[in-house]
Tab-separated table of C-alpha atoms and ligand atoms in Angstrom:
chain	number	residue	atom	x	y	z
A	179	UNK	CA	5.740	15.373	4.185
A	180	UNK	CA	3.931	16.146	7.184
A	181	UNK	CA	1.042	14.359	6.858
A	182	UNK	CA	-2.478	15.090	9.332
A	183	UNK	CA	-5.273	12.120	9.206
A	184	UNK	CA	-8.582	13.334	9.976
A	185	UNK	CA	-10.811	10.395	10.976
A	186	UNK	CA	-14.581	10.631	11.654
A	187	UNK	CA	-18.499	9.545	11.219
A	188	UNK	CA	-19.069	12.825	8.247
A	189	UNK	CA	-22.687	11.993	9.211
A	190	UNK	CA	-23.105	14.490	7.539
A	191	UNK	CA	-19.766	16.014	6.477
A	192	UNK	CA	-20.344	20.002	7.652
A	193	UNK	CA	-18.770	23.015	8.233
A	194	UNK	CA	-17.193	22.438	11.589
A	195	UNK	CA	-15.037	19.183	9.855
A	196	UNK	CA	-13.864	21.601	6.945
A	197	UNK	CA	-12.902	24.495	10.039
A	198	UNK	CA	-10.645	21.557	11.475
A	199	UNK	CA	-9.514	20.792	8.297
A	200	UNK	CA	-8.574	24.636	7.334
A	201	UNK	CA	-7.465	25.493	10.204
A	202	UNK	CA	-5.217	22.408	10.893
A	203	UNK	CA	-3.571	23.675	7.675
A	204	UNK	CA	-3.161	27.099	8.577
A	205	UNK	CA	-1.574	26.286	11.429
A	206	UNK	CA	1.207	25.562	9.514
A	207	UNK	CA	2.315	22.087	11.199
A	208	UNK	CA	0.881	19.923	8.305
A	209	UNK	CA	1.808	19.837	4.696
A	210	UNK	CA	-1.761	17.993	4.108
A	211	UNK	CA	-4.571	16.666	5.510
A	212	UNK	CA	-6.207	13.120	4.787
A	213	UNK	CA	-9.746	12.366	5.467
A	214	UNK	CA	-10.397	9.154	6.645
A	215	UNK	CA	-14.453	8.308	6.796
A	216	UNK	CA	-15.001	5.723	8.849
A	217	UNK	CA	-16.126	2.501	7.899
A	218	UNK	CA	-16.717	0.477	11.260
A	219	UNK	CA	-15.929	2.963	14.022
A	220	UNK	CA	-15.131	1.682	17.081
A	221	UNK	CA	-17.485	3.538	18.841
A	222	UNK	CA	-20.351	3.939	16.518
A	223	UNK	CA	-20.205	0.263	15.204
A	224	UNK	CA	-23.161	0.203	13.259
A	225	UNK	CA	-24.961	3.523	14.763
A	226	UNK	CA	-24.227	6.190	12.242
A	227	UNK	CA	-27.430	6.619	10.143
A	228	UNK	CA	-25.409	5.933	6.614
A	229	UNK	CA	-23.570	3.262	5.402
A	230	UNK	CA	-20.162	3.920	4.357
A	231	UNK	CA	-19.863	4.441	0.904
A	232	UNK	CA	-22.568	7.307	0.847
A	233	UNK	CA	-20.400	9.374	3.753
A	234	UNK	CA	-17.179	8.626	1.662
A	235	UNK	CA	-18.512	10.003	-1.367
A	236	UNK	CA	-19.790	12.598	0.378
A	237	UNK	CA	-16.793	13.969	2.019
A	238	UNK	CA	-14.588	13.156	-1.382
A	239	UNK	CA	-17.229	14.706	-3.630
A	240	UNK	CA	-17.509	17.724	-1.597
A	241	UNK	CA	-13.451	17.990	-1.274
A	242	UNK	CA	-12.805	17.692	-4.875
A	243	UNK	CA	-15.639	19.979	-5.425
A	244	UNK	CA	-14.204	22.987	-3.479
A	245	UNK	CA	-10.947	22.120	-4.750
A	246	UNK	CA	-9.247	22.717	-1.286
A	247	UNK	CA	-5.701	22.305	-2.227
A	248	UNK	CA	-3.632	19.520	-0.665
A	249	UNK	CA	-6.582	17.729	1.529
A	250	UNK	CA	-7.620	14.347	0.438
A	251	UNK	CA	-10.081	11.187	1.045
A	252	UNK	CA	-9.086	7.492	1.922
A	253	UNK	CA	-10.849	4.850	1.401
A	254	UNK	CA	-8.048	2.434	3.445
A	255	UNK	CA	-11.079	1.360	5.910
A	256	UNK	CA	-13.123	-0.530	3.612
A	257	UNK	CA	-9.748	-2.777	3.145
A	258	UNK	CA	-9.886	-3.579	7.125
A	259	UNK	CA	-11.582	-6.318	8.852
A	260	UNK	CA	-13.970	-5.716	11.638
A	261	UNK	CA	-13.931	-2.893	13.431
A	262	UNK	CA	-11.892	0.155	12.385
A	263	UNK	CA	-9.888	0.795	14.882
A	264	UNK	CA	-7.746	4.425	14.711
A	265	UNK	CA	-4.460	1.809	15.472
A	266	UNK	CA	-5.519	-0.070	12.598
A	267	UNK	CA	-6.680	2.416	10.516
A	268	UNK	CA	-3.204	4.041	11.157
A	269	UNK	CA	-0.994	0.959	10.159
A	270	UNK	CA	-2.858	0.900	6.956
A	271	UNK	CA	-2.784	4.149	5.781
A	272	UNK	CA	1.223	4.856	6.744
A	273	UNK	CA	2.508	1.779	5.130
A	274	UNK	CA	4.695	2.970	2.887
A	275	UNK	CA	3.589	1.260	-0.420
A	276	UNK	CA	-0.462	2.262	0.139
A	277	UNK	CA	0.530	5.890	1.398
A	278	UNK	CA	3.449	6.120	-1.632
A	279	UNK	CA	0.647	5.018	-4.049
A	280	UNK	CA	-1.939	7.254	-2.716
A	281	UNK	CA	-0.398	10.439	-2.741
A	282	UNK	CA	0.710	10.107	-6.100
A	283	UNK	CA	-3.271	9.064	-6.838
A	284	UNK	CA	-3.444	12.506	-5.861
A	285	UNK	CA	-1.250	14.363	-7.757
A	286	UNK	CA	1.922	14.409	-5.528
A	287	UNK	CA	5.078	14.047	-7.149
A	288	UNK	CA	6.872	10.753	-6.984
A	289	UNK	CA	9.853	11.923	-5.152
A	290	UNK	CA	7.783	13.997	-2.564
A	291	UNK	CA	5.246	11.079	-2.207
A	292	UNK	CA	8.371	8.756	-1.383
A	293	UNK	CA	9.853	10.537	1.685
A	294	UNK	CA	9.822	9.623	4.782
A	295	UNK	CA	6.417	10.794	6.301
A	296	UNK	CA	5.327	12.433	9.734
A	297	UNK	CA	1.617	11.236	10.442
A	298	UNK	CA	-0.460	13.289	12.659
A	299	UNK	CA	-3.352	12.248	14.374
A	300	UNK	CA	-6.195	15.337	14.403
A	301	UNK	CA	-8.687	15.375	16.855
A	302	UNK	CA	-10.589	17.901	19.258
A	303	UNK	CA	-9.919	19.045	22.469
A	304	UNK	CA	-12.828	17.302	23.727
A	305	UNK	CA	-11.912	13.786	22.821
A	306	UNK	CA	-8.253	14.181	23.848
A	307	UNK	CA	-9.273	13.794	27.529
A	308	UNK	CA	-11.002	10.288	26.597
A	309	UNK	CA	-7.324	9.187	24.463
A	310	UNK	CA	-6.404	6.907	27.219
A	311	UNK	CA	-9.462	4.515	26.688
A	312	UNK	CA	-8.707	4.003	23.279
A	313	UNK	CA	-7.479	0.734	21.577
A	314	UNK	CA	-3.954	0.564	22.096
A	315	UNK	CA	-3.090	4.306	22.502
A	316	UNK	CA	0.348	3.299	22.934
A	317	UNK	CA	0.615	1.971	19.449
A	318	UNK	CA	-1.222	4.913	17.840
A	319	UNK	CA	1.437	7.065	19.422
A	320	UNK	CA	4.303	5.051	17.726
A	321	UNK	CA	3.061	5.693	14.302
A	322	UNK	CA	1.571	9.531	15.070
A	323	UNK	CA	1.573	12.741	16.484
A	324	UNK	CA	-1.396	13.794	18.057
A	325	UNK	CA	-2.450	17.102	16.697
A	326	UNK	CA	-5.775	18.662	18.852
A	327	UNK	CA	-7.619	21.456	17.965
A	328	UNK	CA	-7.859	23.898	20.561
A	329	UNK	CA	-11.841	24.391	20.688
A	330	UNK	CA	-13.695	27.590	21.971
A	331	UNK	CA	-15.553	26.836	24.353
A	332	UNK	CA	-14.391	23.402	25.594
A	333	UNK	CA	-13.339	23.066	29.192
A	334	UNK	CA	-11.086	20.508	28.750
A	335	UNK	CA	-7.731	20.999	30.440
A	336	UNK	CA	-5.325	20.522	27.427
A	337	UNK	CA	-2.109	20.882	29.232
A	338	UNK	CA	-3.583	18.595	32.061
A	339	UNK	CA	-4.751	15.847	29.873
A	340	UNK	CA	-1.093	15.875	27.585
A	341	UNK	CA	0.713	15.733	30.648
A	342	UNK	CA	-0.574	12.369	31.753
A	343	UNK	CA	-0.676	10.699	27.791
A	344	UNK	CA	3.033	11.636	27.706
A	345	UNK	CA	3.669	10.203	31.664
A	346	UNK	CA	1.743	7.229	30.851
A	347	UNK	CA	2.168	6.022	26.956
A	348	UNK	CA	5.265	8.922	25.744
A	349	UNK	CA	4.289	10.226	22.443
A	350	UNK	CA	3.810	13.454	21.251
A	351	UNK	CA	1.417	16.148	21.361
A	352	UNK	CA	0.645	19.398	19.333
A	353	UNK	CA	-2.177	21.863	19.547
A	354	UNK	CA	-3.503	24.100	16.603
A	355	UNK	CA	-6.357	27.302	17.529
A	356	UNK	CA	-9.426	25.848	15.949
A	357	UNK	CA	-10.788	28.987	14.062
A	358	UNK	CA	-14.688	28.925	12.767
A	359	UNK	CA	-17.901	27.207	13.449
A	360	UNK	CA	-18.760	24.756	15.987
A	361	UNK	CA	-21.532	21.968	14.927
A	362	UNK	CA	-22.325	18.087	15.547
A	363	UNK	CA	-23.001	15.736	12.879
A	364	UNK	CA	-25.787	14.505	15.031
A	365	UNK	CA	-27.141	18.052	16.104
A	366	UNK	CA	-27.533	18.729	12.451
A	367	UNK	CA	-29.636	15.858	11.995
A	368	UNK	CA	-31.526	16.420	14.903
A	369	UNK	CA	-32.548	20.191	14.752
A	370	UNK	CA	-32.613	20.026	10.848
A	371	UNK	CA	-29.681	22.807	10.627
A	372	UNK	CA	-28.469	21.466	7.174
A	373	UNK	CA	-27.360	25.068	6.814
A	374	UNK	CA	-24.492	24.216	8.536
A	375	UNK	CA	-23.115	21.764	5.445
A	376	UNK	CA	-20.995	23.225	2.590
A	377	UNK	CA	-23.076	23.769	-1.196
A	378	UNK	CA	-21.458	20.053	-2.518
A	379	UNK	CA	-22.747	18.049	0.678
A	380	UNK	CA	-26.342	19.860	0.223
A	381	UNK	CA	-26.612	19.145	-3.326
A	382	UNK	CA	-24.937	15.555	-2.445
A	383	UNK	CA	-28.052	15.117	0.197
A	384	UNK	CA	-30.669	15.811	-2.356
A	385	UNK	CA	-29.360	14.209	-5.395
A	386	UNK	CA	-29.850	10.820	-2.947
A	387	UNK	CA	-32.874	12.185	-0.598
A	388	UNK	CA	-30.557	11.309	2.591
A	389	UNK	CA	-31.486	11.957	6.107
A	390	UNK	CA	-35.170	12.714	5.053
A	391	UNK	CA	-38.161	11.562	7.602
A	392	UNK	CA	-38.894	8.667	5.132
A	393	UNK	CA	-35.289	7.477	4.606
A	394	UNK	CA	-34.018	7.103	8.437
A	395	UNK	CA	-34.528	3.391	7.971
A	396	UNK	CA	-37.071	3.959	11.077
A	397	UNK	CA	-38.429	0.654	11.984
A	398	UNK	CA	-35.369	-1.478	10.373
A	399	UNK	CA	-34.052	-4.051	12.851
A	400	UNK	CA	-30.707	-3.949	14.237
A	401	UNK	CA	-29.715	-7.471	12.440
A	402	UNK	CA	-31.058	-6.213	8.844
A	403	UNK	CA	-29.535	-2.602	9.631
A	404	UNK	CA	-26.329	-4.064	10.300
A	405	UNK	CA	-26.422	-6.761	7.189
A	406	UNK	CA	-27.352	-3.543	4.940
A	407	UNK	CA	-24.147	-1.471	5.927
A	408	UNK	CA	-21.897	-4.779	5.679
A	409	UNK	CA	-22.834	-5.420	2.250
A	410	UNK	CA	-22.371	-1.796	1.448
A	411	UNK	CA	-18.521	-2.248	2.196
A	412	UNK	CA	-18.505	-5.482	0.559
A	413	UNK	CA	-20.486	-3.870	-2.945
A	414	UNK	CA	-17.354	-0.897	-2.822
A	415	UNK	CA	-15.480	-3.496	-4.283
A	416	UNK	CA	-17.501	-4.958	-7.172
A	417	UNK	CA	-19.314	-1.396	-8.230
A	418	UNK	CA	-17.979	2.081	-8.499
A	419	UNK	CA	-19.781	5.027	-7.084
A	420	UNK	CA	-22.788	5.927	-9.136
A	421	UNK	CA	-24.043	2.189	-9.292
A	422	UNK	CA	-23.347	1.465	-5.594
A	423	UNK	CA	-24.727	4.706	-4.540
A	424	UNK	CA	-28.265	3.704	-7.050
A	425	UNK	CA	-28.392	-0.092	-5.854
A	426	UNK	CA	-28.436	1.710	-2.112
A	427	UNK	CA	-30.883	4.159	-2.764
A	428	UNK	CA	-32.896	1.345	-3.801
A	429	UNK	CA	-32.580	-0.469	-0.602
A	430	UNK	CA	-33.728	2.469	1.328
A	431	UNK	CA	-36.698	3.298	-0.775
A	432	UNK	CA	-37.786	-0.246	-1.052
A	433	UNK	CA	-38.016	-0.043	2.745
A	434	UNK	CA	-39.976	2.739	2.945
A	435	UNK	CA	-42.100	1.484	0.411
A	436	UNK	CA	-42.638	-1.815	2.184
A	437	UNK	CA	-43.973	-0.062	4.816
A	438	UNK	CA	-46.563	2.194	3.073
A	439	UNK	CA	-47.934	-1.384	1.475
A	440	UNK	CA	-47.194	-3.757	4.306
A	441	UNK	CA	-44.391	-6.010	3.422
A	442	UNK	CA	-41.495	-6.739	4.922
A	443	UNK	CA	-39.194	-3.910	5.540
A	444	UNK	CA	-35.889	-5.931	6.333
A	445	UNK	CA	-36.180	-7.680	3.270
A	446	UNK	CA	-37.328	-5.157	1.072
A	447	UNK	CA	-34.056	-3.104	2.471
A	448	UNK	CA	-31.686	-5.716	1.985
A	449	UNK	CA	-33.089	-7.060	-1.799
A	450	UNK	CA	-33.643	-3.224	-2.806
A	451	UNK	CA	-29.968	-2.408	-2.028
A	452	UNK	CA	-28.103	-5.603	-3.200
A	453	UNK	CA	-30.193	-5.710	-6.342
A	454	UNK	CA	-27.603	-4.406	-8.758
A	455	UNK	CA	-24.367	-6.267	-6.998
A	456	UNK	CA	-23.514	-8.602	-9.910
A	457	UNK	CA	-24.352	-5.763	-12.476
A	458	UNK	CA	-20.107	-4.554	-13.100
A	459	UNK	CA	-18.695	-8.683	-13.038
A	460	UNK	CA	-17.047	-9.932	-15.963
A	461	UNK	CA	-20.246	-10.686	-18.657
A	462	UNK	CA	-18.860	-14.224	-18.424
A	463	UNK	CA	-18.763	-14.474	-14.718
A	464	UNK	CA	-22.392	-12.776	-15.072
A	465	UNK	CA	-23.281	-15.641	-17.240
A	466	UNK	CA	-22.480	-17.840	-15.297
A	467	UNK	CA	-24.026	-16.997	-11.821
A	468	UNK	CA	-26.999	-16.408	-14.070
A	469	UNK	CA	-27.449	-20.400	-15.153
A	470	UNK	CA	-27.296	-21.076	-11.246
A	471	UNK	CA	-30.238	-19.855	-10.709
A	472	UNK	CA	-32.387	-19.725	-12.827
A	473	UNK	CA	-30.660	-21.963	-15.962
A	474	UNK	CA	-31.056	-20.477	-19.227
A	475	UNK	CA	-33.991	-18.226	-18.503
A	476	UNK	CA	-32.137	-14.777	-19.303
A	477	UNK	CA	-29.739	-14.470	-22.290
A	478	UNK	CA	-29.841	-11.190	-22.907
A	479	UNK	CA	-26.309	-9.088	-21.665
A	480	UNK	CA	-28.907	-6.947	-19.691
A	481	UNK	CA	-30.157	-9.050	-18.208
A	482	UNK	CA	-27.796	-11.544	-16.749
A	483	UNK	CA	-26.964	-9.222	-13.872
A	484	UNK	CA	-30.446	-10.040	-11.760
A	485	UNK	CA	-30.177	-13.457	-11.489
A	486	UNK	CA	-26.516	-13.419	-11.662
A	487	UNK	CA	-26.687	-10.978	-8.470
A	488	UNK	CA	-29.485	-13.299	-7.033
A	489	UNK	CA	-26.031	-16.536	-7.018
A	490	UNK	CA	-23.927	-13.528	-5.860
A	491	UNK	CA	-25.586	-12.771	-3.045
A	492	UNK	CA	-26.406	-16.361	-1.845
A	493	UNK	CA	-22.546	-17.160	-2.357
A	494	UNK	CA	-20.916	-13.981	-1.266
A	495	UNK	CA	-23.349	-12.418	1.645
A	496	UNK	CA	-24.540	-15.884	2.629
A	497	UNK	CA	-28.035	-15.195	1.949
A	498	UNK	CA	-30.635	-17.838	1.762
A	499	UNK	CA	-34.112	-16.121	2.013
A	500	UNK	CA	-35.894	-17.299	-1.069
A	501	UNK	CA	-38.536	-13.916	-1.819
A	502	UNK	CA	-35.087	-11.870	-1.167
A	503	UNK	CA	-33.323	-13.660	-3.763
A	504	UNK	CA	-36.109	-13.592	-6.401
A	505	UNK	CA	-36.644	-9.934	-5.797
A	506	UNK	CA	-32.923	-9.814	-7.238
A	507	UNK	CA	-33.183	-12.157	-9.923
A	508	UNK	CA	-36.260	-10.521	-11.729
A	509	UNK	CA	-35.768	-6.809	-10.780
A	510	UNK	CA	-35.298	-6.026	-14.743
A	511	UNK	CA	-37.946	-7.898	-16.382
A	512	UNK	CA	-40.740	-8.406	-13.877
A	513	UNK	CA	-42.226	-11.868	-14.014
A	514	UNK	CA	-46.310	-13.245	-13.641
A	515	UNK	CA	-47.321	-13.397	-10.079
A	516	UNK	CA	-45.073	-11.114	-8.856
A	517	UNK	CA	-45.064	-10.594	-4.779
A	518	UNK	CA	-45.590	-7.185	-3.673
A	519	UNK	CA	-41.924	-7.072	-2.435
A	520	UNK	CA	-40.831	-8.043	-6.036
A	521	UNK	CA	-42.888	-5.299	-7.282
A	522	UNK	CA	-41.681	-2.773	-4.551
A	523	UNK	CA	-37.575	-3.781	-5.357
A	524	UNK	CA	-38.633	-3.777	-9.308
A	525	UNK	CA	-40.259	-0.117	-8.700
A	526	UNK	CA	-37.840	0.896	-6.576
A	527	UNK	CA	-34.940	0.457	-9.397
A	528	UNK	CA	-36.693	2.893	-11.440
A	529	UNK	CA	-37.644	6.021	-9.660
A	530	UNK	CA	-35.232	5.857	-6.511
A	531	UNK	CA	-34.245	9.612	-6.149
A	532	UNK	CA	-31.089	9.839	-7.974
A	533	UNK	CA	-32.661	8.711	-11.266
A	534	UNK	CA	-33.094	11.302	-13.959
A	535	UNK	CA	-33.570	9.425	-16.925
A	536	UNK	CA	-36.964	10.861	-17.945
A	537	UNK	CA	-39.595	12.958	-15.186
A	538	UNK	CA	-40.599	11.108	-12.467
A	539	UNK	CA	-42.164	12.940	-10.444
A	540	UNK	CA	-46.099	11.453	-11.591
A	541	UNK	CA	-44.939	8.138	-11.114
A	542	UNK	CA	-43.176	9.072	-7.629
A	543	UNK	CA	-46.511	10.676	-6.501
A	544	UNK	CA	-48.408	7.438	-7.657
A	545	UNK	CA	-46.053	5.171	-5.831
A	546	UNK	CA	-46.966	6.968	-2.192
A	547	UNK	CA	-50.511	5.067	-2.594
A	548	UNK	CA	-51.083	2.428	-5.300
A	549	UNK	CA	-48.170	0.168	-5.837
A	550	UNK	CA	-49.834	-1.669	-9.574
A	551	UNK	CA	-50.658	1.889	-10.736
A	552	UNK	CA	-47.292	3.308	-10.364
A	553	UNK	CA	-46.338	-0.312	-11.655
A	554	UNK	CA	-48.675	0.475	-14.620
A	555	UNK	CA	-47.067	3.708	-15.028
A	556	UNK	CA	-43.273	2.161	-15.085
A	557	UNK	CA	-43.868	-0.677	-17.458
A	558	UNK	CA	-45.916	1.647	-19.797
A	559	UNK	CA	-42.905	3.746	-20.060
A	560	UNK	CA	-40.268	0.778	-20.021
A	561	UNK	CA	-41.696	-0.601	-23.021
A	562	UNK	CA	-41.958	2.543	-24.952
A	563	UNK	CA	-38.176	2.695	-24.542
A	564	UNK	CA	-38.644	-0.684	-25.836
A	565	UNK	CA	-40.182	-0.138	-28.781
A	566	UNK	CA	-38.134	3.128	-29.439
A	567	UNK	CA	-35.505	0.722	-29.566
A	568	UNK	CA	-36.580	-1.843	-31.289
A	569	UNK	CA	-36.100	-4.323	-28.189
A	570	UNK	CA	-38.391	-7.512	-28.342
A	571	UNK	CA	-39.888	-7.586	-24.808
A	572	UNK	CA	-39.324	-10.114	-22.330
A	573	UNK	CA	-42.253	-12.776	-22.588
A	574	UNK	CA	-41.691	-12.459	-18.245
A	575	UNK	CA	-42.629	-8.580	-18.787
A	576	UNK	CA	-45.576	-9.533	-20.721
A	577	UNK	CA	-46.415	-12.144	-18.147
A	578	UNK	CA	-46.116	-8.707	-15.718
A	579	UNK	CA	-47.956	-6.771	-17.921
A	580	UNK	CA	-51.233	-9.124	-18.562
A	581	UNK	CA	-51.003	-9.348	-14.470
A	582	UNK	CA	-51.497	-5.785	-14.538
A	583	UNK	CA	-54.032	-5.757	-16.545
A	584	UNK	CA	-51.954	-3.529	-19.578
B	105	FE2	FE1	-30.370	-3.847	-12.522
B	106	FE2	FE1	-30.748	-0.950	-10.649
């Protein structure tokens, strides 16, 4: 098959990406196209305003959504170290036992997932002129074809700028006429056009309130900004999507609710969105990362995956700070004395904006200005689920409750 690998940010994913993507395939020189979000771009280490997994659900949600026939997502970046560099990103995806493997994920037949593949590398006009700069361009051109779109509009010399990639690295280079809109990730952001995404992305954007004034992670520092997206690659491997996409939206609420009550937004960031890490383990394994920290405190199966994720994420993200680590461990049942970034994670976990469970929205409006009343307001409703199901109530959740005066 001839195979074209579409790299990028998808910060957001938007109508100019799926134009590349439709027209690369009308052009006729590709069989299929495979997305690629990035994971640690080279040059956007760290600067894209969302973590990984909520762009790569994004773009795969909104694909399968449309149904666009024979264009699908990789996840083959959260597998590589460090940056993700295209030459790297490359090697991974055309080796033939992943790329065998995930075609047929996909629904291509055995026989024409095991041929012997052409890879082609898309990209715009714009950023062919830049190629040479790249990491190891000669490499990249060993494994692909470089396939630019043609852009209206763009200056850039495309005959100019092939002639001196093939005189300096050899290689090969197609173009394709780039039919349909033109728009930036970033421009979309910036001047609010979210017009410009398709239906699945929009609905995709509200389901998790992304890219809204109070989730920008404004005010986050670089070091707790760049902890928070590493331990969103790390979590892709121990939750699948609607958990990891919850235990982030927790992270990024609990930092906007630190700042509307003072406390730290750093650690309210990184304890909001590690919270539910340990929560798909093995119950044993659970169990057992549970005594470690806090002994034999929590039996019940529900329970074990707070404290258990409190040993997880000393042991696995190297994290030491103590109020960070108890804002994991008693997320689920509250606790006497709890610190008003405990409350905030414990809050968080309940109404962050993809939760549906029962209406919010009082509760959400409370939570904007008195942290104990919207606590009031969670608990109350906690332990009527409770009681509905005959659930004893954790003596630490009474402990919570006397606190708040229930
Ligand atoms: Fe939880
Ligand atoms: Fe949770």
């Amino acid at each position: 098959m001839r195979i074209g690998i579409y790299g990028g940010s998808f910060d957001p994913f938007h109508n100019g990406h799926l134009a590349m993507i439709r027209s690369a395939l009308k052009s006729g020189i590709v069989d299929c196209v495979i997305t690629v979000p990035s994971v640690c771009n080279s040059f956007k280490r760290y600067t894209s305003i969302l973590p990984a997994p909520y762009r790569y659900y994004m773009v795969r949600d909104c694909i399968d959504t449309l149904g666009i026939k024979n264009v699908y997502t990789s996840d083959v970046e959260f597998g590589i170290e460090g940056v993700s560099y295209t030459v790297l990103t490359l090697k991974a995806l055309t080796e033939p036992g992943y790329i065998k493997a995930f075609l047929e994920g996909n629904g291509v037949k055995s026989k024409k997932a095991s041929e012997d593949h052409k890879f082609y590398w898309l990209m715009g006009s714009d950023t062919l002129a830049t190629f040479e700069t790249w990491y190891k361009p000669g490499e990249i051109l060993d494994m692909a074809t470089l396939l630019v779109a043609a852009r209206p509009g763009d200056d850039t010399d495309i005959e100019v700028c092939s002639r001196s990639i093939r005189k300096n690295l050899g290689g090969d280079i197609e173009v394709f006429r780039l039919d349909g809109v033109e728009c930036s990730s970033s421009g979309i952001v910036r001047d609010d056009r979210f017009d410009m995404c398709p239906e699945p992305v929009l609905d995709f954007i509200k389901t998790h309130d992304l890219y809204s004034e109070n989730t920008r992670l404004e005010g986050i520092s670089d070091e707790a900004k760049k902890q928070f997206f590493d331990y969103s690659v790390l979590m892709y491997k121990y939750l699948g999507e609607k958990r990891l996409l919850h235990t982030l939206n927790v992270g990024i609420l609990s930092a906007h609710l630190a700042e509307v009550f003072g406390a730290d937004k750093d650690k309210a960031l990184i304890a909001g969105a590690i919270h539910d890490c340990a929560k798909e383990l093995d119950i044993d394994e659970q169990r057992r990362l549970a005594r470690e920290y806090s002994g034999d405190v929590f039996t019940d199966k529900k329970l074990l995956h707070s404290p258990g994720g409190a040993t997880f994420a000393r042991d696995k993200m190297g994290i030491e700070d103590k109020e960070i680590l108890d804002a994991v461990c008693y997320h689920t049942t509250g606790r006497g004395n709890m610190s008003v970034l405990e409350k905030i994670v414990y809050l968080a976990d309940k109404i962050e904006p993809s939760r549906t469970y029962t209406d919010l929205t009082d509760i959400r409006i409370a939570a904007e200005s008195d942290l104990d009343q919207a606590m009031r307001m969670t608990v109350s409703s906690v332990r009527d689920k409770f009681i509905k199901q005959g659930r004893d109530i954790h003596p630490m959740t009474l402990d919570l409750m006397r606190d708040l005066g229930m």
